[in-house]
Amino acid sequence: QSLHVDYAELAVSLIEKHYVNSALSLQTIAKELNISANYLSNLFSKKRGIPFKKYLQQYRVQQAEKLLIESDIAIATITEMVGFIDGNYFTKVFKDYYHLTPSRYRIQAKS
C-alpha cells in the first residue's frame, strides 16, 4: 500500500507557516516538497481551484486585514509582516480584494 501524499495541502500548510518570508514562492515550496514547480502548480490549481501565486497573495492579504483590524501597527510594518516588499504593490493588491486602501479599510473597520 503506497502512501498518498497531498502536495497541495502540504503546500498550503507551508504557506501558512512561511507567508511572512517575502522570498516564498512556488519554486521554494516545490523544492521543499522535492517535486517540480510545474507539477505542484498543476496539482495546486486542480485541487484548490486557484493558482498558487494567487492563493499566496490572498492568504497574505487576509493576514494583513486581521492586523489592520486588531492592531495599530503601521501599515508599512504590516506590509513587511505579511511578506510584501513593496508598499505600493501591497496597497494595489489589498484594494483589489477589499475595494479600499488599507488605511481606509482600517478606519471603516474601527468605526
Short mmCIF file of C-alpha atoms in Angstrom, two decimals:
data_model
loop_
_atom_site.label_atom_id
_atom_site.label_comp_id
_atom_site.label_asym_id
_atom_site.label_seq_id
_atom_site.Cartn_x
_atom_site.Cartn_y
_atom_site.Cartn_z
CA GLN A 1 0.00 0.00 0.00
CA SER A 2 1.56 3.27 -1.09
CA LEU A 3 1.22 6.42 0.94
CA HIS A 4 -0.85 9.06 -0.78
CA VAL A 5 0.78 12.45 -0.35
CA ASP A 6 -1.42 15.51 -0.82
CA TYR A 7 1.12 18.00 -2.10
CA ALA A 8 -1.49 20.75 -2.44
CA GLU A 9 -2.36 20.53 1.26
CA LEU A 10 1.31 20.34 2.22
CA ALA A 11 1.89 23.47 0.15
CA VAL A 12 -0.98 25.24 1.95
CA SER A 13 0.49 24.39 5.35
CA LEU A 14 3.90 25.66 4.22
CA ILE A 15 2.27 28.90 3.04
CA GLU A 16 0.56 29.29 6.41
CA LYS A 17 3.86 28.72 8.19
CA HIS A 18 6.15 30.83 5.99
CA TYR A 19 3.99 33.50 4.31
CA VAL A 20 5.95 36.24 6.13
CA ASN A 21 9.01 35.31 4.07
CA SER A 22 8.85 37.59 1.02
CA ALA A 23 11.02 35.10 -0.91
CA LEU A 24 8.39 32.35 -0.55
CA SER A 25 7.38 31.11 -3.99
CA LEU A 26 6.06 28.15 -5.91
CA GLN A 27 9.68 27.19 -6.62
CA THR A 28 10.79 27.29 -2.96
CA ILE A 29 7.82 25.21 -1.83
CA ALA A 30 8.21 22.71 -4.69
CA LYS A 31 11.88 22.34 -3.76
CA GLU A 32 10.93 21.82 -0.10
CA LEU A 33 8.45 19.10 -1.16
CA ASN A 34 11.00 17.61 -3.55
CA ILE A 35 8.75 17.88 -6.61
CA SER A 36 8.87 20.04 -9.73
CA ALA A 37 7.34 23.52 -9.69
CA ASN A 38 5.22 22.67 -12.76
CA TYR A 39 3.85 19.55 -11.09
CA LEU A 40 2.99 21.48 -7.92
CA SER A 41 1.44 24.30 -9.92
CA ASN A 42 -0.86 21.91 -11.80
CA LEU A 43 -1.79 19.93 -8.68
CA PHE A 44 -2.43 23.06 -6.66
CA SER A 45 -4.67 24.65 -9.29
CA LYS A 46 -6.69 21.44 -9.75
CA LYS A 47 -7.12 20.80 -6.02
CA ARG A 48 -7.67 24.39 -4.84
CA GLY A 49 -9.29 25.86 -7.95
CA ILE A 50 -6.91 28.82 -7.73
CA PRO A 51 -3.32 29.29 -8.92
CA PHE A 52 -0.59 29.00 -6.28
CA LYS A 53 0.56 32.62 -6.61
CA LYS A 54 -2.99 33.92 -6.26
CA TYR A 55 -3.56 31.76 -3.18
CA LEU A 56 -0.36 33.01 -1.55
CA GLN A 57 -1.32 36.61 -2.30
CA GLN A 58 -4.84 36.08 -0.95
CA TYR A 59 -3.51 34.47 2.23
CA ARG A 60 -1.10 37.36 2.84
CA VAL A 61 -3.85 39.95 2.29
CA GLN A 62 -6.15 38.12 4.73
CA GLN A 63 -3.41 38.17 7.37
CA ALA A 64 -2.89 41.89 6.72
CA GLU A 65 -6.62 42.51 7.11
CA LYS A 66 -6.56 40.88 10.57
CA LEU A 67 -3.61 43.03 11.62
CA LEU A 68 -5.28 46.20 10.33
CA ILE A 69 -8.38 45.50 12.42
CA GLU A 70 -6.77 44.05 15.55
CA SER A 71 -3.77 46.38 15.92
CA ASP A 72 -2.47 49.89 15.45
CA ILE A 73 0.71 48.66 13.76
CA ALA A 74 1.84 50.98 10.96
CA ILE A 75 0.68 49.88 7.52
CA ALA A 76 4.27 49.88 6.22
CA THR A 77 5.18 47.45 9.02
CA ILE A 78 2.15 45.25 8.30
CA THR A 79 3.18 45.20 4.64
CA GLU A 80 6.51 43.62 5.61
CA MET A 81 4.99 41.40 8.30
CA VAL A 82 2.81 39.64 5.72
CA GLY A 83 5.54 39.12 3.16
CA PHE A 84 5.14 42.05 0.77
CA ILE A 85 8.25 44.02 -0.16
CA ASP A 86 6.68 46.98 -1.96
CA GLY A 87 4.12 49.11 -0.10
CA ASN A 88 2.53 50.41 -3.30
CA TYR A 89 2.09 46.89 -4.63
CA PHE A 90 0.60 45.79 -1.30
CA THR A 91 -1.90 48.68 -1.43
CA LYS A 92 -2.86 47.78 -5.02
CA VAL A 93 -3.37 44.09 -4.17
CA PHE A 94 -5.26 44.91 -0.96
CA LYS A 95 -7.52 47.28 -2.88
CA ASP A 96 -8.21 44.56 -5.49
CA TYR A 97 -9.61 42.35 -2.71
CA TYR A 98 -11.34 44.86 -0.42
CA HIS A 99 -12.04 47.80 -2.77
CA LEU A 100 -10.45 50.15 -0.24
CA THR A 101 -6.89 51.16 0.58
CA PRO A 102 -5.51 49.56 3.77
CA SER A 103 -5.77 52.87 5.66
CA ARG A 104 -9.39 53.46 4.56
CA TYR A 105 -10.22 49.85 5.41
CA ARG A 106 -8.77 50.25 8.90
CA ILE A 107 -10.72 53.48 9.50
CA GLN A 108 -14.00 51.88 8.36
CA ALA A 109 -13.41 48.66 10.28
CA LYS A 110 -12.70 50.53 13.52
CA SER A 111 -15.65 52.94 13.29
#
